[in-house]
mmCIF file of C-alpha atoms in Angstrom:
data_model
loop_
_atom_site.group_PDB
_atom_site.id
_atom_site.type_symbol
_atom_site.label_atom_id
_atom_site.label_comp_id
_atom_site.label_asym_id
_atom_site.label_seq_id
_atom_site.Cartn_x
_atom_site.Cartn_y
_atom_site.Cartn_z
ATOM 1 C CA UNK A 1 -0.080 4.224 5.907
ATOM 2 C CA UNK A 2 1.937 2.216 8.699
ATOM 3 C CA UNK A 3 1.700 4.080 11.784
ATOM 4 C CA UNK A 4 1.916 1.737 15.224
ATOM 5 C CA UNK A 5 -1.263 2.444 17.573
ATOM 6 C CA UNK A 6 -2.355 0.704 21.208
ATOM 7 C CA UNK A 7 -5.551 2.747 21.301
ATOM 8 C CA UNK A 8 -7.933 0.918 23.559
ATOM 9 C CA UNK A 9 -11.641 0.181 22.188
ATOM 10 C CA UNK A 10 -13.550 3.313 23.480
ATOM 11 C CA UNK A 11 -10.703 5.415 22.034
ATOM 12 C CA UNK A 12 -10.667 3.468 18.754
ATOM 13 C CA UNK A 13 -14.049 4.245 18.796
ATOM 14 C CA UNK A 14 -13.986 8.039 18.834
ATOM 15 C CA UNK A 15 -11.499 7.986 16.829
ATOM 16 C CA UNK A 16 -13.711 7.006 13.942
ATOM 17 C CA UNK A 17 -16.826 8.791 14.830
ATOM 18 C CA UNK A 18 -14.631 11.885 14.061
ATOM 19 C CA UNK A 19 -13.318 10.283 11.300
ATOM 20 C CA UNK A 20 -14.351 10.734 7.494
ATOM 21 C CA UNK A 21 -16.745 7.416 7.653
ATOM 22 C CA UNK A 22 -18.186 7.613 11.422
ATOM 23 C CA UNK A 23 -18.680 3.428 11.771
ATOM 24 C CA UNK A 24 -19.398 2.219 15.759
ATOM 25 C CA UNK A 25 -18.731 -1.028 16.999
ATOM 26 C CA UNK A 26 -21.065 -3.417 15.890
ATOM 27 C CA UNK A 27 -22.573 -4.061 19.892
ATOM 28 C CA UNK A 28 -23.549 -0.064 19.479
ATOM 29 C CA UNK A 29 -24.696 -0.210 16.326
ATOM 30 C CA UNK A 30 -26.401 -2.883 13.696
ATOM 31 C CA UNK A 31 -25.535 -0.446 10.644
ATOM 32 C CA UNK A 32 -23.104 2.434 9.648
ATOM 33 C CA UNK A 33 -23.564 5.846 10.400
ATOM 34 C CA UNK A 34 -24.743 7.514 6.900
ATOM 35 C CA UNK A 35 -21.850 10.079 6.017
ATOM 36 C CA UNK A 36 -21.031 11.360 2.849
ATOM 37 C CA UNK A 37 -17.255 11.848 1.281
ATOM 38 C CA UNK A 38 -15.924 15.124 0.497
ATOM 39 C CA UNK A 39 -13.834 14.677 -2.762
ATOM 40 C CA UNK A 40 -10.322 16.743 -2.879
ATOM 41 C CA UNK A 41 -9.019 17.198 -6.532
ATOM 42 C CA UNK A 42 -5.415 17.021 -5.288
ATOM 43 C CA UNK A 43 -4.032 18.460 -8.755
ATOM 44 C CA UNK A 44 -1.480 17.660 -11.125
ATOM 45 C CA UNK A 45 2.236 18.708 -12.141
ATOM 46 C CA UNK A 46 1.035 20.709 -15.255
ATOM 47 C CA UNK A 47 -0.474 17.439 -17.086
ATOM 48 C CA UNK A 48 -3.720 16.080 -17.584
ATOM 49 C CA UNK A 49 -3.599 13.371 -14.805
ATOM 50 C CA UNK A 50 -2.400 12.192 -11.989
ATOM 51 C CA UNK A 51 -3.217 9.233 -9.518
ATOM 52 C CA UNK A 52 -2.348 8.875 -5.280
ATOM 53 C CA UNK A 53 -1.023 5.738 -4.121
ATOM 54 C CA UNK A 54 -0.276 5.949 -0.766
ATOM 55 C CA UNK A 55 -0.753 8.222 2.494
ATOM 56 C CA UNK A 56 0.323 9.217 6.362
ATOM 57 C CA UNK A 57 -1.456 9.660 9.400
ATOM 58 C CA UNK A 58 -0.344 12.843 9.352
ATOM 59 C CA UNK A 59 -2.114 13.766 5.968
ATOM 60 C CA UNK A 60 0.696 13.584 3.374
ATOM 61 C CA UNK A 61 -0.326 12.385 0.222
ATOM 62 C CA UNK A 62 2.176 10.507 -2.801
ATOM 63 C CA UNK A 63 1.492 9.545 -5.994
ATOM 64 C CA UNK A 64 2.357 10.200 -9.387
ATOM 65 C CA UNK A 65 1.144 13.327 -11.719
ATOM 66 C CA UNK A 66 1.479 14.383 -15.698
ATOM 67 C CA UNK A 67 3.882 17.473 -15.973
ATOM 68 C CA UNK A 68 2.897 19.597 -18.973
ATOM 69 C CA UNK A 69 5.873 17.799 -21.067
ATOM 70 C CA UNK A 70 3.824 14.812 -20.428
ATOM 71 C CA UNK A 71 6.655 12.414 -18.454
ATOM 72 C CA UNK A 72 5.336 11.303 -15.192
ATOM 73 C CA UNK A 73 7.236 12.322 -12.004
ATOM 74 C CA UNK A 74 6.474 11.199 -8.350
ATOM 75 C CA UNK A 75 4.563 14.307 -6.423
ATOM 76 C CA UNK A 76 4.445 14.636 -2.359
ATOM 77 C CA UNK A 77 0.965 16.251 -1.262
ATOM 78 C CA UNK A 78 0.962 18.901 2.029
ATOM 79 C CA UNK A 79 -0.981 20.966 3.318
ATOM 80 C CA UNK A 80 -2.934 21.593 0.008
ATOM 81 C CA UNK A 81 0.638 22.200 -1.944
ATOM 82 C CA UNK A 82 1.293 19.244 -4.482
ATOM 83 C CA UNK A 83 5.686 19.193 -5.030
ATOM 84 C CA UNK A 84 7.218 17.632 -7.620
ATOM 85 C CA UNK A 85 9.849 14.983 -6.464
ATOM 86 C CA UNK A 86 11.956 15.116 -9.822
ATOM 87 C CA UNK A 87 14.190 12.199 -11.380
ATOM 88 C CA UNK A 88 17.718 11.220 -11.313
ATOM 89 C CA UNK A 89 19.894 12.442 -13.636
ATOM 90 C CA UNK A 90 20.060 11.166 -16.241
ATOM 91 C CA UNK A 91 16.080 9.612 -15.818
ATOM 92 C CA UNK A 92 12.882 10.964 -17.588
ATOM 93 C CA UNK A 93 10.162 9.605 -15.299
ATOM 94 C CA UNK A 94 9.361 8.715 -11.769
ATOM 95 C CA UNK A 95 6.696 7.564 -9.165
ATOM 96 C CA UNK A 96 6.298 7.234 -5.576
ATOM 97 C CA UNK A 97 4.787 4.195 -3.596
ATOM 98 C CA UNK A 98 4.709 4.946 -0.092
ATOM 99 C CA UNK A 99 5.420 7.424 2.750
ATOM 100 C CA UNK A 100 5.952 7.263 6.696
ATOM 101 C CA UNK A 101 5.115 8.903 9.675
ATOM 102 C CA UNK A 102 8.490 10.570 9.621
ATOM 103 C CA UNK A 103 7.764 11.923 5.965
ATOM 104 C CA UNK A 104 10.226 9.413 3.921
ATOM 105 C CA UNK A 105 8.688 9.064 0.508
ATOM 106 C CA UNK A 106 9.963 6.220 -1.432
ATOM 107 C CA UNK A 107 9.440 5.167 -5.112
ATOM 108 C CA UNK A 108 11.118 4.751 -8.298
ATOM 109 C CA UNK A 109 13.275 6.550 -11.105
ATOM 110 C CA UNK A 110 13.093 5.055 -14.199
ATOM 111 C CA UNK A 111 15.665 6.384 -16.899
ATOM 112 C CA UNK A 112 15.485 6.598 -21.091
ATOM 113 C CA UNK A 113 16.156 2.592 -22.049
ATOM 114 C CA UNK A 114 13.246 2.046 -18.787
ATOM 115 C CA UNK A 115 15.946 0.808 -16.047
ATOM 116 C CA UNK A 116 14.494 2.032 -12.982
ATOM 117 C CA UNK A 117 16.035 2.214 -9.929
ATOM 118 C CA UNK A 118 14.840 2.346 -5.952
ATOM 119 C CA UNK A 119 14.737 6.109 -4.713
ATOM 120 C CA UNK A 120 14.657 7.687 -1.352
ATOM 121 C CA UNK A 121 13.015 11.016 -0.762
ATOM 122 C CA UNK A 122 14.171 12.657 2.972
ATOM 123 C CA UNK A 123 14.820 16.166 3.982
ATOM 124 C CA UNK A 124 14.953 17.546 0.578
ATOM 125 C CA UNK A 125 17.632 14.852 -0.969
ATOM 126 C CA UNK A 126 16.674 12.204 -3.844
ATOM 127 C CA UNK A 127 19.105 9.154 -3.151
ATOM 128 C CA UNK A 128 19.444 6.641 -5.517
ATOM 129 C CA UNK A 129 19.288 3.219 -2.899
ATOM 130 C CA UNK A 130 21.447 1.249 -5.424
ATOM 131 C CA UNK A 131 21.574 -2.365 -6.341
ATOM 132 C CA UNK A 132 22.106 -5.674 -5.718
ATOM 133 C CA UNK A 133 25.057 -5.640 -8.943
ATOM 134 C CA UNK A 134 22.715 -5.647 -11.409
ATOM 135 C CA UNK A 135 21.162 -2.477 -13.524
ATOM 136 C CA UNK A 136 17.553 -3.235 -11.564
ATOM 137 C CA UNK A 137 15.942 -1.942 -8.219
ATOM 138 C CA UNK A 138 12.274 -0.934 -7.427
ATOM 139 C CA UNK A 139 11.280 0.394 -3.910
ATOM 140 C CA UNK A 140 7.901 -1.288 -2.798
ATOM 141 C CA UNK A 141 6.890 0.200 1.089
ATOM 142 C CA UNK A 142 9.172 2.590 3.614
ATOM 143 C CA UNK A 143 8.213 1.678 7.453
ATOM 144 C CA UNK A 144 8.387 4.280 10.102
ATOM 145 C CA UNK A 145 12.109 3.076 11.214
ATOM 146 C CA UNK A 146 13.145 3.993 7.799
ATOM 147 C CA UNK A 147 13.821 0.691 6.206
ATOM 148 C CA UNK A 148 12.753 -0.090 2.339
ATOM 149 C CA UNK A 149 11.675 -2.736 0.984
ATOM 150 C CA UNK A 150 12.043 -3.234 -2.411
ATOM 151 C CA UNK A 151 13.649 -5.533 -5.674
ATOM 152 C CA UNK A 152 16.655 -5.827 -6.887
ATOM 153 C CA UNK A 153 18.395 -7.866 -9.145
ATOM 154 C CA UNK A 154 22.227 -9.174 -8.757
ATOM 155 C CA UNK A 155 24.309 -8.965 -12.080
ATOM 156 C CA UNK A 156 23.334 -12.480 -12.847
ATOM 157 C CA UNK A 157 20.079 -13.588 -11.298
ATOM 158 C CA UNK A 158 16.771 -12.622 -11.760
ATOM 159 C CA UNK A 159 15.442 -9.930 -8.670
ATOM 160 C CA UNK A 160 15.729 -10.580 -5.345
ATOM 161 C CA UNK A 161 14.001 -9.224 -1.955
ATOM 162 C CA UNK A 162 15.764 -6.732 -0.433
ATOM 163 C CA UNK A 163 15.627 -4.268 2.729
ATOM 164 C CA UNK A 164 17.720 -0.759 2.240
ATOM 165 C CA UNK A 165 18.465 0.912 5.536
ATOM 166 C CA UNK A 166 21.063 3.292 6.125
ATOM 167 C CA UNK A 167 22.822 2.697 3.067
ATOM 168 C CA UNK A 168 22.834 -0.886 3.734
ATOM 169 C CA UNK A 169 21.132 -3.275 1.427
ATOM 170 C CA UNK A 170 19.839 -6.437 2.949
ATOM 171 C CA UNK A 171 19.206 -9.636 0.400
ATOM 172 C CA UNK A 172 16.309 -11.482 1.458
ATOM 173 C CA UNK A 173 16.445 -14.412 -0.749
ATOM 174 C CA UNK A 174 14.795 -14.377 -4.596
ATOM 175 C CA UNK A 175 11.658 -13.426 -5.986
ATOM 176 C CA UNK A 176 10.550 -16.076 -7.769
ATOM 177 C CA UNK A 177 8.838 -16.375 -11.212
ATOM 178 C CA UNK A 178 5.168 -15.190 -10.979
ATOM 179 C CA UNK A 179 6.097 -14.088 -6.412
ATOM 180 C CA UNK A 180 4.885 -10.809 -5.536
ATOM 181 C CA UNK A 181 6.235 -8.637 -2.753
ATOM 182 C CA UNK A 182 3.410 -6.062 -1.635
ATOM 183 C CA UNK A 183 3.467 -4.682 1.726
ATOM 184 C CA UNK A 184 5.938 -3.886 4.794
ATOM 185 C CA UNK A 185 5.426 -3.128 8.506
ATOM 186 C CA UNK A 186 7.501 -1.719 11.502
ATOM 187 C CA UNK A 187 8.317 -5.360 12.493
ATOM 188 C CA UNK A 188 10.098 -5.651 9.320
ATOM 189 C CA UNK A 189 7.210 -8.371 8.379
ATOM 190 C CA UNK A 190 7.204 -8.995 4.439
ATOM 191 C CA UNK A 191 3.808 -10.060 2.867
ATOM 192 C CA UNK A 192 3.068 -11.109 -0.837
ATOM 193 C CA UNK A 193 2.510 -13.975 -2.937
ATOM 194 C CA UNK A 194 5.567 -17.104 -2.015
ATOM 195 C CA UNK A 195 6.619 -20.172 -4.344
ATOM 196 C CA UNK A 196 6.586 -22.925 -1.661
ATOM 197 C CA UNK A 197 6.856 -26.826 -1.850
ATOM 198 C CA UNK A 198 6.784 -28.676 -4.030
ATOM 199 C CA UNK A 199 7.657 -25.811 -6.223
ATOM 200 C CA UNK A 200 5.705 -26.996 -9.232
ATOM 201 C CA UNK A 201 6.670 -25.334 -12.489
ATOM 202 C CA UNK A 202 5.323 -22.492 -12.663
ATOM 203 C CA UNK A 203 4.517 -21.578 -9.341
ATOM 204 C CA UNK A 204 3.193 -23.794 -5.837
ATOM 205 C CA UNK A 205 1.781 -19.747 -4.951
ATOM 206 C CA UNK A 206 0.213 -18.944 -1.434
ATOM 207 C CA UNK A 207 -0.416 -15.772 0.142
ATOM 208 C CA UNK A 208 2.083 -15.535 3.088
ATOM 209 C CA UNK A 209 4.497 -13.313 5.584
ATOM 210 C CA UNK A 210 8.094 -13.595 5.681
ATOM 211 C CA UNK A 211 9.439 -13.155 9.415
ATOM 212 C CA UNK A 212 12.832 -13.390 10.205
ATOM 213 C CA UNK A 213 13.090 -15.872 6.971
ATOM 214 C CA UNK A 214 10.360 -17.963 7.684
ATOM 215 C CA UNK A 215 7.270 -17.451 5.510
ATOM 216 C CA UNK A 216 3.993 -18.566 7.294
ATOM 217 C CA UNK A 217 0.961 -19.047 4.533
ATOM 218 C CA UNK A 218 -1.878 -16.624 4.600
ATOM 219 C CA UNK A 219 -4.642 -17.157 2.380
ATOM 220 C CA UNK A 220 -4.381 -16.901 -2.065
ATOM 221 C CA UNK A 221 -2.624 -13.640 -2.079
ATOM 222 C CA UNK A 222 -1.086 -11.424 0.912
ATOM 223 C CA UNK A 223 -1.524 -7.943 -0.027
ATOM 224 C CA UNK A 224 -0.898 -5.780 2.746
ATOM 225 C CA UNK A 225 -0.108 -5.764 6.693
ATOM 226 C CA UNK A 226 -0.356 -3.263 9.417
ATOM 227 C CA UNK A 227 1.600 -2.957 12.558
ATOM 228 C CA UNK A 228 -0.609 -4.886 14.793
ATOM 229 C CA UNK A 229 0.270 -7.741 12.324
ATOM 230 C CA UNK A 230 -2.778 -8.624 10.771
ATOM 231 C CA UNK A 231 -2.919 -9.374 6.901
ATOM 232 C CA UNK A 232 -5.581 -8.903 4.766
ATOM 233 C CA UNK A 233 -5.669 -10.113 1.066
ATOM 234 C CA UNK A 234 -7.859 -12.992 -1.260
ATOM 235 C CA UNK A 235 -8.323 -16.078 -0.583
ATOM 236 C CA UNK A 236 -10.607 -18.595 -2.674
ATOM 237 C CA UNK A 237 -12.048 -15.167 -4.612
ATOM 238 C CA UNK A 238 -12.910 -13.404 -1.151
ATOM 239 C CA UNK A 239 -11.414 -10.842 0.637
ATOM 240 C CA UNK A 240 -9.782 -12.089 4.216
ATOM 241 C CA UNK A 241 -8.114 -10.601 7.418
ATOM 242 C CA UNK A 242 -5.568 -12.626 9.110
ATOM 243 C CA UNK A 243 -4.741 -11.746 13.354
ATOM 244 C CA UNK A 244 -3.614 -14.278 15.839
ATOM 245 C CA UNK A 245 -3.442 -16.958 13.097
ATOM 246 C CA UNK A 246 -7.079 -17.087 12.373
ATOM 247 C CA UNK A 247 -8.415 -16.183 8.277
ATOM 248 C CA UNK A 248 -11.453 -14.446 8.352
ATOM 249 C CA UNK A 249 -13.728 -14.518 5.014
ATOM 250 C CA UNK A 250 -14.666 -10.575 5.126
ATOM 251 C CA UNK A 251 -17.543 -11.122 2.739
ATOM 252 C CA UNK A 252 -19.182 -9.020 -0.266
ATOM 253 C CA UNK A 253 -21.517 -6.828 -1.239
ATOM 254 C CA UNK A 254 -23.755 -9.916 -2.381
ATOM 255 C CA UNK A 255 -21.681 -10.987 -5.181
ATOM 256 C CA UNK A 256 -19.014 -13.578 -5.615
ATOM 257 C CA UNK A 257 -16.033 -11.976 -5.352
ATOM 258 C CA UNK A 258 -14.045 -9.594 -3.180
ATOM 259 C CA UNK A 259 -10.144 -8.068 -2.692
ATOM 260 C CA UNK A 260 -8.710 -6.449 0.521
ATOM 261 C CA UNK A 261 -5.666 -3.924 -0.502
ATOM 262 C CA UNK A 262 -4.997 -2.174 2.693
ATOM 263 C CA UNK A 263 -5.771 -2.106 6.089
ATOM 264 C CA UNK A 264 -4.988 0.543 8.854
ATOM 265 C CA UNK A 265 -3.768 0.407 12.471
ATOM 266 C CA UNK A 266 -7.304 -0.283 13.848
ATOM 267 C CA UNK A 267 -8.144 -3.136 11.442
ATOM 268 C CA UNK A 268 -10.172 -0.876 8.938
ATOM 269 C CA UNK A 269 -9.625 -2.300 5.795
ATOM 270 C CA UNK A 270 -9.719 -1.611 2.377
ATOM 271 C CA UNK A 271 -10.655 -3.050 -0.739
ATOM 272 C CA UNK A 272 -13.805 -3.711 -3.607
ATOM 273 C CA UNK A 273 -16.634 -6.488 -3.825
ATOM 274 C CA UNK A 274 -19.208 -7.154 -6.024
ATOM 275 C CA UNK A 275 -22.530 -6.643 -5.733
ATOM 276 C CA UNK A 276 -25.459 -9.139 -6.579
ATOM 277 C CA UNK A 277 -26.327 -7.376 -9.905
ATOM 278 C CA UNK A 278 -22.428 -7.557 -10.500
ATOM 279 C CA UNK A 279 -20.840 -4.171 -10.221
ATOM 280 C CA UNK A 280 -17.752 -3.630 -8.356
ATOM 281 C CA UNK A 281 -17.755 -1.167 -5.785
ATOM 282 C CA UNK A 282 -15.049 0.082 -3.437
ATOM 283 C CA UNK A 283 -15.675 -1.000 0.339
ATOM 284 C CA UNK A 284 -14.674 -0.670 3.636
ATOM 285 C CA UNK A 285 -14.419 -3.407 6.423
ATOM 286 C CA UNK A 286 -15.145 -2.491 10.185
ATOM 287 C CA UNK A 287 -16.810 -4.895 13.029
ATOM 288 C CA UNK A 288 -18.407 -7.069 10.775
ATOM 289 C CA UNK A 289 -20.108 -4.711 8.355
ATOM 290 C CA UNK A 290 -19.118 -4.535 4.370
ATOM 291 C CA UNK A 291 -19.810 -1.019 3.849
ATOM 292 C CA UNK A 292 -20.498 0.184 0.145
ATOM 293 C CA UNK A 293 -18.446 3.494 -0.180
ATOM 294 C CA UNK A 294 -20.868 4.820 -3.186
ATOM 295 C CA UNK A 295 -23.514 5.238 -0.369
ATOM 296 C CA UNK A 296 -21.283 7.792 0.930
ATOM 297 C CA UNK A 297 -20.299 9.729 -1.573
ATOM 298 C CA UNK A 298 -17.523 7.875 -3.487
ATOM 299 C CA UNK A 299 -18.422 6.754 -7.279
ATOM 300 C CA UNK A 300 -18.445 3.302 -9.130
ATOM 301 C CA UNK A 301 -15.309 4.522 -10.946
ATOM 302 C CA UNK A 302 -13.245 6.051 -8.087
ATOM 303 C CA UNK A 303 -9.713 3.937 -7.252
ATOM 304 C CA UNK A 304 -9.206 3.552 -3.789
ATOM 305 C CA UNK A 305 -5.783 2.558 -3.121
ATOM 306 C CA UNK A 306 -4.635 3.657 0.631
ATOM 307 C CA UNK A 307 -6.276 5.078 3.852
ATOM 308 C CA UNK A 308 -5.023 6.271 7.058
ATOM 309 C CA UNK A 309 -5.977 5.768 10.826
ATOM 310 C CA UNK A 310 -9.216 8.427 10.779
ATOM 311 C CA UNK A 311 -10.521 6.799 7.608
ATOM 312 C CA UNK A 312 -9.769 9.244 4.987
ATOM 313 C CA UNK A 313 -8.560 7.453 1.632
ATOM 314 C CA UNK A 314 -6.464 8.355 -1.559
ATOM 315 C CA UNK A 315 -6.732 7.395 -4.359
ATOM 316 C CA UNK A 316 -8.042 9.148 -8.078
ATOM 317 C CA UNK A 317 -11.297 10.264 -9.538
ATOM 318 C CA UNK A 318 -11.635 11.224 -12.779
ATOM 319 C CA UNK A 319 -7.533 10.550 -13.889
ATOM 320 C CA UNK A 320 -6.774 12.898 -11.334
ATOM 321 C CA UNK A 321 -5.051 12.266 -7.441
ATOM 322 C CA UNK A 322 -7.753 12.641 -5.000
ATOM 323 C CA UNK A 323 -8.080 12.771 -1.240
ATOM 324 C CA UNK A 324 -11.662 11.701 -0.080
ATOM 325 C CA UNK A 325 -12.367 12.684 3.558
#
């Protein structure tokens, strides 16, 4: 979900009071608002599972499903009608990562010797995004001006960085050994995991953005961004949001341990922590407050991967794509 917002506070507000996890600002309120999930079995392609990845504000829904051959192919999710996205010829699987406001889905086709390549879905079309040379591409995040960023490798180095836009593929330097690349915004902001100086073997790793070729460090590990800028991630075994330059330790359930993995356009964020006893639990972060998602309706076992700017997430319950608003 990267959709740009400039809601002002009281708006941001009622936005999530009539939103799936009603949470007020923490000078209204010392605790969340006790709501319960609805779980939506999303379906599959025929198979026996399936798994969301990524949503929209506007309620779209990717992911991947089973068909009833058993090959996995990326599904789009609307208005309670699950499509199958298909492969390139040729290919015998698929999945999709991401999806924007303007309904671009974006994923990858993988074909029978598992060479995948970096596909665009829009207005009906597949389109193979093509490489950097090599026989290697893998789209990661599609922002709402249509750019994707992905891999790619040239015909004799290992994969690089890379923006696709308009049939135009931008190199953005290498991914190193043991790098990640893992989230996108409208800016054209990069966030992930960057080798950095002194570049010991095998890896000098920080979290960190990549602007305009300049990569500023952010905490352990950089997992996602939104459009306001801020970065949320792990840093020192904690979950963190980054804004204006300042690393904020988002805390746990009591335990040791925590991990952001997405945030939306009005700093919600996404992720698990422990508790005291030790069990992992998927949580949500809003003005201040941890808030344990299986006190409102979601399960131990539920994956929560994405969420969108009224709070409802995707994700799978069961080995089956879910929506849970």
């Amino acid at each position: 979900m990267r959709y740009p917002t400039r809601l002002s506070a009281a708006v941001a507000a009622s936005v999530l009071v009539a939103s799936a996890l009603t949470v007020l600002p923490a000078a209204a309120s010392a605790a969340p608002a006790a709501y319960a999930y609805r779980a939506v079995d999303l379906g599959t392609l025929g198979g026996a599972a399936s798994a969301a990845t990524a949503t929209n504000d506007r309620g779209t829904v990717v992911g991947w499903s089973l068909t009833a051959d058993g090959s996995r192919h990326a599904f789009v999710w609307r208005n309670g009608v699950m499509t199958d996205l298909g492969v390139l010829p040729g290919h015998v699987e698929s999945s999709a990562v991401d999806v924007n406001e303007r309904g671009d889905v974006v994923g990858t086709s993988t074909g029978p010797e598992q060479i995948t390549r970096a596909v665009l879905w829009r207005n009906g079309q597949m389109i193979d995004l093509g490489t950097l040379g090599g026989d290697y591409s893998e789209a990661v995040a599609v922002n709402d001006r249509g750019q994707v960023l992905g891999l790619s490798n040239p015909v004799t180095d290992i994969p690089h960085r890379v923006v696709w836009q308009e049939g135009a593929i931008t190199d953005l330097g290498r991914q190193d050994f043991y790098e990640l690349t893992t989230g996108f915004n409208n800016r054209g902001d990069v966030v992930g995991t960057f080798n950095v100086p002194p570049y010991d073997y095998p890896c000098t790793c920080v979290g960190g953005r990549l602007r305009d070729g300049v990569v500023t460090p952010v905490g352990d590990q950089a997992t996602a961004i939104n459009n306001l800028g801020h970065v949320v991630g792990v840093d020192g075994g904690r979950a963190f949001r980054w804004r204006a330059g300042v690393l904020t330790d988002l805390g746990t359930l009591g335990g040791a341990t925590s991990r952001a993995t997405a945030v939306n356009d009005l700093g919600v964020v996404l992720g698990s922590a422990d508790t005291a006893a030790g069990a992992r639990r998927p949580v949500l972060w809003w003005a201040g407050h941890a808030i344990d998602l299986t006190a409102h309706g979601l399960g131990d076992t539920d994956a929560v991967n994405d969420l969108d700017i009224r709070g409802r997430l995707v994700g799978s319950r069961a080995g089956r794509a879910t929506l849970f608003r």
